[in-house]
C-alpha cells in the first residue's frame, strides 16, 4: 500500500464445517479460558467485557513457541515485559463477528488491538496486529474456507514467503480443539456462549407494563395484586424491548444481561437477546 505498510492475505481450508468454524471464531469461544489447555501458544486468556453477542473486549498472554519465535524473528520483536518463564506480556483486543457479511452465507470477523493504558483501539500494539477476515462454505460440507488479511508495517514483501506454514498450524489447531474440553463443551451446549432471542407479540393495545419500584410515583399506575401492587405503561415513543427488559428485571432485582444486537446486526425493536440458561 505504501513504503512502510503492506497487507498479507491468505486462504486456508479448515477441517471443520462452516457452522462449526463460525462457532470457534466467536470471541466467547476463541478466547475461552479452556483454550489454554490445548493451545501451547497461550498462557492465559479471558473475555473482559461483553458488549454484545459476538463483540467482546478480550485479554490474553501468549507463550513463546517455535512457530511464534520464527514469526517474531521475521516480522518484529514482541513488546511487554518478558519473565524468566517463556511468556509474553498481557495484550488486549476488541474482537467482533458479523454473520452474513460481506455476503449472505459468509461469516466475517475482526480483531483490533487495544492500548491498555488508554483503552483505545489502535492499528497495532506490539505483538498484536489488526486483522480481518471471513469464513465461507467449501464444496465439501464438512470443511470451510477462512480468508484473513493482516496489516504489516515495515515488513519487506520477501519476508512473507518465509513465514511458518499457516495452513499446517491452523489444521493442527482445529484438530486439537475438536479433542479438547472446550470443543466437547461447545458440542454439548454447556459452554457459556449460546444466546436466545426473545420477542413481544400482539402489542395492539400499546407497550407492556412495568412494575413500580417501591418509592416511585404511582400516578397513572394500574393496580395488580399484593405481590406487585402497581404497574405503569412503558414509553411508547422509541420503545425498545431490550431497554424494557433491563428496566423490568432491575425492578424485580433480577440481574441479567440483555442485548439489542446479535452477531453484529441490530434486532428489531420488539426483540432482545439474552444468554441461554
C-alpha atoms as a PDB file:
ATOM      1  CA  UNK A   1       0.000   0.000   0.000  1.00  0.00           C
ATOM      2  CA  UNK A   2       2.794   2.390   1.000  1.00  0.00           C
ATOM      3  CA  UNK A   3       6.520   2.068   1.513  1.00  0.00           C
ATOM      4  CA  UNK A   4       6.033   1.147   5.190  1.00  0.00           C
ATOM      5  CA  UNK A   5       2.607  -0.535   5.192  1.00  0.00           C
ATOM      6  CA  UNK A   6       1.549  -3.694   3.388  1.00  0.00           C
ATOM      7  CA  UNK A   7      -1.199  -6.290   3.726  1.00  0.00           C
ATOM      8  CA  UNK A   8      -0.870 -10.064   3.706  1.00  0.00           C
ATOM      9  CA  UNK A   9      -3.822 -12.182   2.543  1.00  0.00           C
ATOM     10  CA  UNK A  10      -4.060 -15.938   2.805  1.00  0.00           C
ATOM     11  CA  UNK A  11      -6.689 -18.663   2.427  1.00  0.00           C
ATOM     12  CA  UNK A  12      -6.794 -21.879   4.455  1.00  0.00           C
ATOM     13  CA  UNK A  13      -9.134 -24.839   4.059  1.00  0.00           C
ATOM     14  CA  UNK A  14     -10.270 -25.831   7.548  1.00  0.00           C
ATOM     15  CA  UNK A  15     -11.240 -29.346   8.537  1.00  0.00           C
ATOM     16  CA  UNK A  16     -14.464 -28.051  10.088  1.00  0.00           C
ATOM     17  CA  UNK A  17     -17.928 -27.318   8.746  1.00  0.00           C
ATOM     18  CA  UNK A  18     -18.939 -23.709   8.162  1.00  0.00           C
ATOM     19  CA  UNK A  19     -21.179 -23.696  11.237  1.00  0.00           C
ATOM     20  CA  UNK A  20     -18.530 -25.298  13.452  1.00  0.00           C
ATOM     21  CA  UNK A  21     -15.826 -22.891  12.262  1.00  0.00           C
ATOM     22  CA  UNK A  22     -18.179 -19.918  12.801  1.00  0.00           C
ATOM     23  CA  UNK A  23     -18.726 -21.034  16.386  1.00  0.00           C
ATOM     24  CA  UNK A  24     -14.993 -21.395  17.039  1.00  0.00           C
ATOM     25  CA  UNK A  25     -14.282 -17.858  15.785  1.00  0.00           C
ATOM     26  CA  UNK A  26     -16.782 -16.261  18.157  1.00  0.00           C
ATOM     27  CA  UNK A  27     -14.790 -14.288  20.771  1.00  0.00           C
ATOM     28  CA  UNK A  28     -16.719 -16.022  23.569  1.00  0.00           C
ATOM     29  CA  UNK A  29     -15.313 -19.360  22.344  1.00  0.00           C
ATOM     30  CA  UNK A  30     -11.955 -18.414  20.802  1.00  0.00           C
ATOM     31  CA  UNK A  31     -10.932 -16.546  23.973  1.00  0.00           C
ATOM     32  CA  UNK A  32     -12.445 -19.026  26.422  1.00  0.00           C
ATOM     33  CA  UNK A  33     -10.044 -19.853  29.317  1.00  0.00           C
ATOM     34  CA  UNK A  34     -10.175 -23.569  28.404  1.00  0.00           C
ATOM     35  CA  UNK A  35      -8.320 -22.802  25.186  1.00  0.00           C
ATOM     36  CA  UNK A  36      -5.099 -22.581  27.205  1.00  0.00           C
ATOM     37  CA  UNK A  37      -5.416 -26.323  27.920  1.00  0.00           C
ATOM     38  CA  UNK A  38      -4.779 -27.354  24.307  1.00  0.00           C
ATOM     39  CA  UNK A  39      -3.144 -24.313  22.667  1.00  0.00           C
ATOM     40  CA  UNK A  40       0.595 -24.241  23.524  1.00  0.00           C
ATOM     41  CA  UNK A  41       0.904 -20.634  22.303  1.00  0.00           C
ATOM     42  CA  UNK A  42      -1.469 -19.312  25.007  1.00  0.00           C
ATOM     43  CA  UNK A  43      -0.542 -18.785  28.664  1.00  0.00           C
ATOM     44  CA  UNK A  44      -3.966 -17.486  29.727  1.00  0.00           C
ATOM     45  CA  UNK A  45      -6.906 -15.595  28.256  1.00  0.00           C
ATOM     46  CA  UNK A  46     -10.416 -14.391  29.071  1.00  0.00           C
ATOM     47  CA  UNK A  47     -13.262 -12.128  27.985  1.00  0.00           C
ATOM     48  CA  UNK A  48     -13.005  -8.830  29.894  1.00  0.00           C
ATOM     49  CA  UNK A  49     -16.246  -7.235  28.720  1.00  0.00           C
ATOM     50  CA  UNK A  50     -19.103  -8.445  26.564  1.00  0.00           C
ATOM     51  CA  UNK A  51     -20.559  -5.540  24.588  1.00  0.00           C
ATOM     52  CA  UNK A  52     -22.982  -7.806  22.725  1.00  0.00           C
ATOM     53  CA  UNK A  53     -23.086 -11.393  21.471  1.00  0.00           C
ATOM     54  CA  UNK A  54     -20.109 -11.688  19.152  1.00  0.00           C
ATOM     55  CA  UNK A  55     -18.499  -8.397  20.265  1.00  0.00           C
ATOM     56  CA  UNK A  56     -16.069  -8.565  23.196  1.00  0.00           C
ATOM     57  CA  UNK A  57     -13.041  -6.948  24.782  1.00  0.00           C
ATOM     58  CA  UNK A  58     -10.548  -9.738  25.478  1.00  0.00           C
ATOM     59  CA  UNK A  59      -7.178 -10.095  27.138  1.00  0.00           C
ATOM     60  CA  UNK A  60      -4.542 -12.771  26.680  1.00  0.00           C
ATOM     61  CA  UNK A  61      -0.916 -13.636  27.251  1.00  0.00           C
ATOM     62  CA  UNK A  62       0.974 -15.607  24.653  1.00  0.00           C
ATOM     63  CA  UNK A  63       3.651 -18.182  25.246  1.00  0.00           C
ATOM     64  CA  UNK A  64       6.726 -18.425  23.058  1.00  0.00           C
ATOM     65  CA  UNK A  65       6.651 -21.378  20.684  1.00  0.00           C
ATOM     66  CA  UNK A  66       8.796 -22.279  17.691  1.00  0.00           C
ATOM     67  CA  UNK A  67       6.033 -21.041  15.382  1.00  0.00           C
ATOM     68  CA  UNK A  68       5.802 -17.710  17.203  1.00  0.00           C
ATOM     69  CA  UNK A  69       9.561 -17.258  17.573  1.00  0.00           C
ATOM     70  CA  UNK A  70      10.080 -17.702  13.832  1.00  0.00           C
ATOM     71  CA  UNK A  71       7.328 -15.203  13.065  1.00  0.00           C
ATOM     72  CA  UNK A  72       8.726 -12.666  15.529  1.00  0.00           C
ATOM     73  CA  UNK A  73      12.255 -13.007  14.201  1.00  0.00           C
ATOM     74  CA  UNK A  74      10.962 -12.132  10.753  1.00  0.00           C
ATOM     75  CA  UNK A  75       8.281  -9.546  11.469  1.00  0.00           C
ATOM     76  CA  UNK A  76       9.414  -7.831  14.629  1.00  0.00           C
ATOM     77  CA  UNK A  77      10.066  -8.069  18.328  1.00  0.00           C
ATOM     78  CA  UNK A  78       7.299  -8.690  20.855  1.00  0.00           C
ATOM     79  CA  UNK A  79       6.692  -5.912  23.372  1.00  0.00           C
ATOM     80  CA  UNK A  80       5.899  -6.264  27.032  1.00  0.00           C
ATOM     81  CA  UNK A  81       7.992  -7.493  29.924  1.00  0.00           C
ATOM     82  CA  UNK A  82       9.290 -10.993  29.434  1.00  0.00           C
ATOM     83  CA  UNK A  83       9.718 -13.051  32.555  1.00  0.00           C
ATOM     84  CA  UNK A  84      12.026 -15.989  33.133  1.00  0.00           C
ATOM     85  CA  UNK A  85       9.207 -18.242  32.032  1.00  0.00           C
ATOM     86  CA  UNK A  86       8.577 -18.360  28.256  1.00  0.00           C
ATOM     87  CA  UNK A  87       5.585 -15.990  28.411  1.00  0.00           C
ATOM     88  CA  UNK A  88       4.811 -12.627  26.856  1.00  0.00           C
ATOM     89  CA  UNK A  89       3.070  -9.570  28.282  1.00  0.00           C
ATOM     90  CA  UNK A  90      -0.701  -9.163  28.584  1.00  0.00           C
ATOM     91  CA  UNK A  91      -2.433  -7.985  25.428  1.00  0.00           C
ATOM     92  CA  UNK A  92      -5.912  -6.525  24.942  1.00  0.00           C
ATOM     93  CA  UNK A  93      -8.041  -6.559  21.808  1.00  0.00           C
ATOM     94  CA  UNK A  94     -11.600  -5.964  20.711  1.00  0.00           C
ATOM     95  CA  UNK A  95     -12.931  -8.871  18.701  1.00  0.00           C
ATOM     96  CA  UNK A  96     -16.210  -8.797  16.774  1.00  0.00           C
ATOM     97  CA  UNK A  97     -18.014 -11.003  14.276  1.00  0.00           C
ATOM     98  CA  UNK A  98     -20.799 -10.378  11.782  1.00  0.00           C
ATOM     99  CA  UNK A  99     -22.940 -13.065  10.226  1.00  0.00           C
ATOM    100  CA  UNK A 100     -23.920 -12.904   6.516  1.00  0.00           C
ATOM    101  CA  UNK A 101     -21.193 -10.383   5.701  1.00  0.00           C
ATOM    102  CA  UNK A 102     -19.739  -9.420   3.213  1.00  0.00           C
ATOM    103  CA  UNK A 103     -22.467 -11.511   1.550  1.00  0.00           C
ATOM    104  CA  UNK A 104     -25.150 -13.991   2.670  1.00  0.00           C
ATOM    105  CA  UNK A 105     -23.701 -17.243   3.974  1.00  0.00           C
ATOM    106  CA  UNK A 106     -20.346 -15.701   4.926  1.00  0.00           C
ATOM    107  CA  UNK A 107     -19.125 -15.004   8.462  1.00  0.00           C
ATOM    108  CA  UNK A 108     -16.828 -12.002   8.959  1.00  0.00           C
ATOM    109  CA  UNK A 109     -14.570 -11.293  11.916  1.00  0.00           C
ATOM    110  CA  UNK A 110     -12.131  -8.591  13.006  1.00  0.00           C
ATOM    111  CA  UNK A 111      -9.512  -8.363  15.720  1.00  0.00           C
ATOM    112  CA  UNK A 112      -8.285  -4.887  16.691  1.00  0.00           C
ATOM    113  CA  UNK A 113      -5.567  -4.308  19.312  1.00  0.00           C
ATOM    114  CA  UNK A 114      -6.384  -2.152  22.306  1.00  0.00           C
ATOM    115  CA  UNK A 115      -3.929   0.126  24.095  1.00  0.00           C
ATOM    116  CA  UNK A 116      -4.354  -0.996  27.707  1.00  0.00           C
ATOM    117  CA  UNK A 117      -3.066   2.268  29.191  1.00  0.00           C
ATOM    118  CA  UNK A 118      -5.715   4.338  27.379  1.00  0.00           C
ATOM    119  CA  UNK A 119      -8.196   1.557  26.488  1.00  0.00           C
ATOM    120  CA  UNK A 120      -8.275   2.842  22.918  1.00  0.00           C
ATOM    121  CA  UNK A 121      -8.277   0.815  19.721  1.00  0.00           C
ATOM    122  CA  UNK A 122      -5.037   1.022  17.738  1.00  0.00           C
ATOM    123  CA  UNK A 123      -3.732  -0.461  14.487  1.00  0.00           C
ATOM    124  CA  UNK A 124      -1.090  -2.487  16.274  1.00  0.00           C
ATOM    125  CA  UNK A 125       0.167  -2.938  19.804  1.00  0.00           C
ATOM    126  CA  UNK A 126       3.459  -4.754  19.882  1.00  0.00           C
ATOM    127  CA  UNK A 127       2.746  -8.386  19.103  1.00  0.00           C
ATOM    128  CA  UNK A 128      -0.947  -7.879  18.308  1.00  0.00           C
ATOM    129  CA  UNK A 129      -1.742  -6.605  14.811  1.00  0.00           C
ATOM    130  CA  UNK A 130      -5.084  -5.569  13.374  1.00  0.00           C
ATOM    131  CA  UNK A 131      -6.567  -8.315  11.216  1.00  0.00           C
ATOM    132  CA  UNK A 132      -9.825  -9.021   9.463  1.00  0.00           C
ATOM    133  CA  UNK A 133     -11.218 -11.996   7.637  1.00  0.00           C
ATOM    134  CA  UNK A 134     -14.221 -14.093   6.827  1.00  0.00           C
ATOM    135  CA  UNK A 135     -15.385 -17.684   6.540  1.00  0.00           C
ATOM    136  CA  UNK A 136     -17.147 -19.130   3.543  1.00  0.00           C
ATOM    137  CA  UNK A 137     -18.536 -22.632   2.939  1.00  0.00           C
ATOM    138  CA  UNK A 138     -16.448 -25.101   0.939  1.00  0.00           C
ATOM    139  CA  UNK A 139     -17.798 -27.517  -1.658  1.00  0.00           C
ATOM    140  CA  UNK A 140     -17.280 -30.278   0.915  1.00  0.00           C
ATOM    141  CA  UNK A 141     -19.894 -29.527   3.639  1.00  0.00           C
ATOM    142  CA  UNK A 142     -17.532 -30.873   6.314  1.00  0.00           C
ATOM    143  CA  UNK A 143     -14.960 -28.173   5.510  1.00  0.00           C
ATOM    144  CA  UNK A 144     -14.817 -24.388   5.215  1.00  0.00           C
ATOM    145  CA  UNK A 145     -12.508 -21.688   3.885  1.00  0.00           C
ATOM    146  CA  UNK A 146     -11.038 -18.986   6.093  1.00  0.00           C
ATOM    147  CA  UNK A 147      -9.628 -15.883   4.398  1.00  0.00           C
ATOM    148  CA  UNK A 148      -7.588 -13.477   6.536  1.00  0.00           C
ATOM    149  CA  UNK A 149      -5.904 -10.152   5.871  1.00  0.00           C
ATOM    150  CA  UNK A 150      -3.103  -8.961   8.149  1.00  0.00           C
ATOM    151  CA  UNK A 151      -1.678  -5.459   8.263  1.00  0.00           C
ATOM    152  CA  UNK A 152       2.130  -5.444   8.260  1.00  0.00           C
ATOM    153  CA  UNK A 153       4.290  -2.419   8.942  1.00  0.00           C
ATOM    154  CA  UNK A 154       7.837  -2.086   7.687  1.00  0.00           C
ATOM    155  CA  UNK A 155       7.926  -5.764   6.639  1.00  0.00           C
ATOM    156  CA  UNK A 156       9.593  -6.471   3.265  1.00  0.00           C
ATOM    157  CA  UNK A 157       7.492  -8.498   0.836  1.00  0.00           C
ATOM    158  CA  UNK A 158      10.072 -11.287   0.654  1.00  0.00           C
ATOM    159  CA  UNK A 159       9.618 -11.960   4.399  1.00  0.00           C
ATOM    160  CA  UNK A 160       6.062 -13.250   3.992  1.00  0.00           C
ATOM    161  CA  UNK A 161       7.314 -16.181   1.912  1.00  0.00           C
ATOM    162  CA  UNK A 162       9.468 -17.307   4.836  1.00  0.00           C
ATOM    163  CA  UNK A 163       6.738 -17.224   7.481  1.00  0.00           C
ATOM    164  CA  UNK A 164       5.713 -20.536   9.109  1.00  0.00           C
ATOM    165  CA  UNK A 165       3.173 -22.732   7.304  1.00  0.00           C
ATOM    166  CA  UNK A 166      -0.148 -21.152   8.284  1.00  0.00           C
ATOM    167  CA  UNK A 167      -2.217 -23.952   6.764  1.00  0.00           C
ATOM    168  CA  UNK A 168      -0.473 -26.611   8.839  1.00  0.00           C
ATOM    169  CA  UNK A 169      -0.724 -24.523  12.015  1.00  0.00           C
ATOM    170  CA  UNK A 170      -4.464 -23.899  11.635  1.00  0.00           C
ATOM    171  CA  UNK A 171      -5.161 -27.527  10.701  1.00  0.00           C
ATOM    172  CA  UNK A 172      -3.354 -28.772  13.799  1.00  0.00           C
ATOM    173  CA  UNK A 173      -5.140 -26.169  15.930  1.00  0.00           C
ATOM    174  CA  UNK A 174      -8.606 -27.212  14.704  1.00  0.00           C
ATOM    175  CA  UNK A 175      -7.837 -30.886  15.338  1.00  0.00           C
ATOM    176  CA  UNK A 176      -6.641 -30.091  18.867  1.00  0.00           C
ATOM    177  CA  UNK A 177      -9.774 -28.010  19.514  1.00  0.00           C
ATOM    178  CA  UNK A 178     -12.080 -30.864  18.483  1.00  0.00           C
ATOM    179  CA  UNK A 179     -10.437 -33.182  21.023  1.00  0.00           C
ATOM    180  CA  UNK A 180     -10.343 -30.584  23.825  1.00  0.00           C
ATOM    181  CA  UNK A 181     -12.634 -29.972  26.793  1.00  0.00           C
ATOM    182  CA  UNK A 182     -13.663 -26.697  25.174  1.00  0.00           C
ATOM    183  CA  UNK A 183     -14.700 -28.446  21.959  1.00  0.00           C
ATOM    184  CA  UNK A 184     -16.661 -31.012  23.945  1.00  0.00           C
ATOM    185  CA  UNK A 185     -18.493 -28.330  25.950  1.00  0.00           C
ATOM    186  CA  UNK A 186     -19.374 -26.430  22.776  1.00  0.00           C
ATOM    187  CA  UNK A 187     -20.774 -29.568  21.145  1.00  0.00           C
ATOM    188  CA  UNK A 188     -22.758 -30.439  24.279  1.00  0.00           C
ATOM    189  CA  UNK A 189     -24.081 -26.896  24.593  1.00  0.00           C
ATOM    190  CA  UNK A 190     -22.643 -26.352  28.088  1.00  0.00           C
ATOM    191  CA  UNK A 191     -20.136 -23.621  27.169  1.00  0.00           C
ATOM    192  CA  UNK A 192     -21.423 -20.137  28.041  1.00  0.00           C
ATOM    193  CA  UNK A 193     -21.714 -18.655  24.583  1.00  0.00           C
ATOM    194  CA  UNK A 194     -25.237 -19.589  23.476  1.00  0.00           C
ATOM    195  CA  UNK A 195     -27.971 -16.978  23.224  1.00  0.00           C
ATOM    196  CA  UNK A 196     -31.741 -16.887  22.910  1.00  0.00           C
ATOM    197  CA  UNK A 197     -33.718 -14.232  21.048  1.00  0.00           C
ATOM    198  CA  UNK A 198     -36.948 -13.318  22.844  1.00  0.00           C
ATOM    199  CA  UNK A 199     -39.704 -11.127  21.484  1.00  0.00           C
ATOM    200  CA  UNK A 200     -43.070  -9.459  22.064  1.00  0.00           C
ATOM    201  CA  UNK A 201     -46.244 -10.354  20.214  1.00  0.00           C
ATOM    202  CA  UNK A 202     -49.727  -8.845  19.967  1.00  0.00           C
ATOM    203  CA  UNK A 203     -48.938  -5.280  21.068  1.00  0.00           C
ATOM    204  CA  UNK A 204     -52.061  -3.678  19.560  1.00  0.00           C
ATOM    205  CA  UNK A 205     -53.067  -2.235  22.937  1.00  0.00           C
ATOM    206  CA  UNK A 206     -49.762  -0.466  23.425  1.00  0.00           C
ATOM    207  CA  UNK A 207     -46.433  -1.159  25.097  1.00  0.00           C
ATOM    208  CA  UNK A 208     -46.207  -3.591  28.035  1.00  0.00           C
ATOM    209  CA  UNK A 209     -46.469  -2.617  31.696  1.00  0.00           C
ATOM    210  CA  UNK A 210     -43.559  -2.055  34.058  1.00  0.00           C
ATOM    211  CA  UNK A 211     -43.668  -2.881  37.771  1.00  0.00           C
ATOM    212  CA  UNK A 212     -43.491   0.173  40.039  1.00  0.00           C
ATOM    213  CA  UNK A 213     -40.409   0.132  42.228  1.00  0.00           C
ATOM    214  CA  UNK A 214     -41.054   0.911  45.881  1.00  0.00           C
ATOM    215  CA  UNK A 215     -40.823   4.660  46.420  1.00  0.00           C
ATOM    216  CA  UNK A 216     -41.596   5.649  42.818  1.00  0.00           C
ATOM    217  CA  UNK A 217     -44.566   7.825  41.930  1.00  0.00           C
ATOM    218  CA  UNK A 218     -47.703   5.792  41.183  1.00  0.00           C
ATOM    219  CA  UNK A 219     -49.657   8.383  39.166  1.00  0.00           C
ATOM    220  CA  UNK A 220     -51.426   6.591  36.339  1.00  0.00           C
ATOM    221  CA  UNK A 221     -50.435   3.229  37.769  1.00  0.00           C
ATOM    222  CA  UNK A 222     -52.636   0.177  37.413  1.00  0.00           C
ATOM    223  CA  UNK A 223     -53.358  -1.946  40.490  1.00  0.00           C
ATOM    224  CA  UNK A 224     -52.478  -5.623  40.058  1.00  0.00           C
ATOM    225  CA  UNK A 225     -52.059  -7.692  43.226  1.00  0.00           C
ATOM    226  CA  UNK A 226     -50.458  -7.654  46.647  1.00  0.00           C
ATOM    227  CA  UNK A 227     -47.095  -9.026  45.438  1.00  0.00           C
ATOM    228  CA  UNK A 228     -46.521  -6.274  42.846  1.00  0.00           C
ATOM    229  CA  UNK A 229     -49.309  -3.788  43.635  1.00  0.00           C
ATOM    230  CA  UNK A 230     -48.762  -1.230  40.864  1.00  0.00           C
ATOM    231  CA  UNK A 231     -47.738  -1.254  37.219  1.00  0.00           C
ATOM    232  CA  UNK A 232     -47.281   1.613  34.758  1.00  0.00           C
ATOM    233  CA  UNK A 233     -47.169   1.801  30.978  1.00  0.00           C
ATOM    234  CA  UNK A 234     -43.678   1.939  29.466  1.00  0.00           C
ATOM    235  CA  UNK A 235     -42.855   4.679  26.969  1.00  0.00           C
ATOM    236  CA  UNK A 236     -44.440   4.156  23.572  1.00  0.00           C
ATOM    237  CA  UNK A 237     -42.196   6.593  21.680  1.00  0.00           C
ATOM    238  CA  UNK A 238     -38.908   4.948  20.787  1.00  0.00           C
ATOM    239  CA  UNK A 239     -39.863   1.696  22.524  1.00  0.00           C
ATOM    240  CA  UNK A 240     -37.151  -0.971  22.645  1.00  0.00           C
ATOM    241  CA  UNK A 241     -37.815  -4.419  24.095  1.00  0.00           C
ATOM    242  CA  UNK A 242     -34.190  -4.731  25.238  1.00  0.00           C
ATOM    243  CA  UNK A 243     -34.454  -1.478  27.254  1.00  0.00           C
ATOM    244  CA  UNK A 244     -37.811  -2.581  28.623  1.00  0.00           C
ATOM    245  CA  UNK A 245     -36.401  -5.925  29.792  1.00  0.00           C
ATOM    246  CA  UNK A 246     -33.463  -4.220  31.525  1.00  0.00           C
ATOM    247  CA  UNK A 247     -35.856  -1.961  33.462  1.00  0.00           C
ATOM    248  CA  UNK A 248     -38.234  -4.827  34.160  1.00  0.00           C
ATOM    249  CA  UNK A 249     -35.508  -7.103  35.558  1.00  0.00           C
ATOM    250  CA  UNK A 250     -33.947  -4.237  37.529  1.00  0.00           C
ATOM    251  CA  UNK A 251     -37.324  -3.525  39.161  1.00  0.00           C
ATOM    252  CA  UNK A 252     -37.571  -7.183  40.174  1.00  0.00           C
ATOM    253  CA  UNK A 253     -33.919  -7.162  41.289  1.00  0.00           C
ATOM    254  CA  UNK A 254     -33.107  -9.985  38.909  1.00  0.00           C
ATOM    255  CA  UNK A 255     -29.721  -9.182  37.332  1.00  0.00           C
ATOM    256  CA  UNK A 256     -29.327 -10.364  33.746  1.00  0.00           C
ATOM    257  CA  UNK A 257     -27.602  -9.171  30.592  1.00  0.00           C
ATOM    258  CA  UNK A 258     -29.925  -8.047  27.802  1.00  0.00           C
ATOM    259  CA  UNK A 259     -28.642  -7.126  24.332  1.00  0.00           C
ATOM    260  CA  UNK A 260     -30.194  -5.397  21.331  1.00  0.00           C
ATOM    261  CA  UNK A 261     -27.919  -6.982  18.698  1.00  0.00           C
ATOM    262  CA  UNK A 262     -26.628 -10.408  17.702  1.00  0.00           C
ATOM    263  CA  UNK A 263     -23.516 -11.145  15.646  1.00  0.00           C
ATOM    264  CA  UNK A 264     -23.116  -7.550  14.505  1.00  0.00           C
ATOM    265  CA  UNK A 265     -26.727  -6.963  13.475  1.00  0.00           C
ATOM    266  CA  UNK A 266     -29.328  -4.969  15.418  1.00  0.00           C
ATOM    267  CA  UNK A 267     -32.539  -6.757  16.284  1.00  0.00           C
ATOM    268  CA  UNK A 268     -35.943  -5.238  15.533  1.00  0.00           C
ATOM    269  CA  UNK A 269     -37.400  -3.093  18.386  1.00  0.00           C
ATOM    270  CA  UNK A 270     -39.693  -5.866  19.692  1.00  0.00           C
ATOM    271  CA  UNK A 271     -36.840  -8.384  20.058  1.00  0.00           C
ATOM    272  CA  UNK A 272     -33.991  -8.786  22.550  1.00  0.00           C
ATOM    273  CA  UNK A 273     -31.168 -11.260  23.076  1.00  0.00           C
ATOM    274  CA  UNK A 274     -30.122 -12.978  26.312  1.00  0.00           C
ATOM    275  CA  UNK A 275     -27.805 -15.734  27.447  1.00  0.00           C
ATOM    276  CA  UNK A 276     -29.339 -19.178  27.207  1.00  0.00           C
ATOM    277  CA  UNK A 277     -29.545 -20.589  30.716  1.00  0.00           C
END
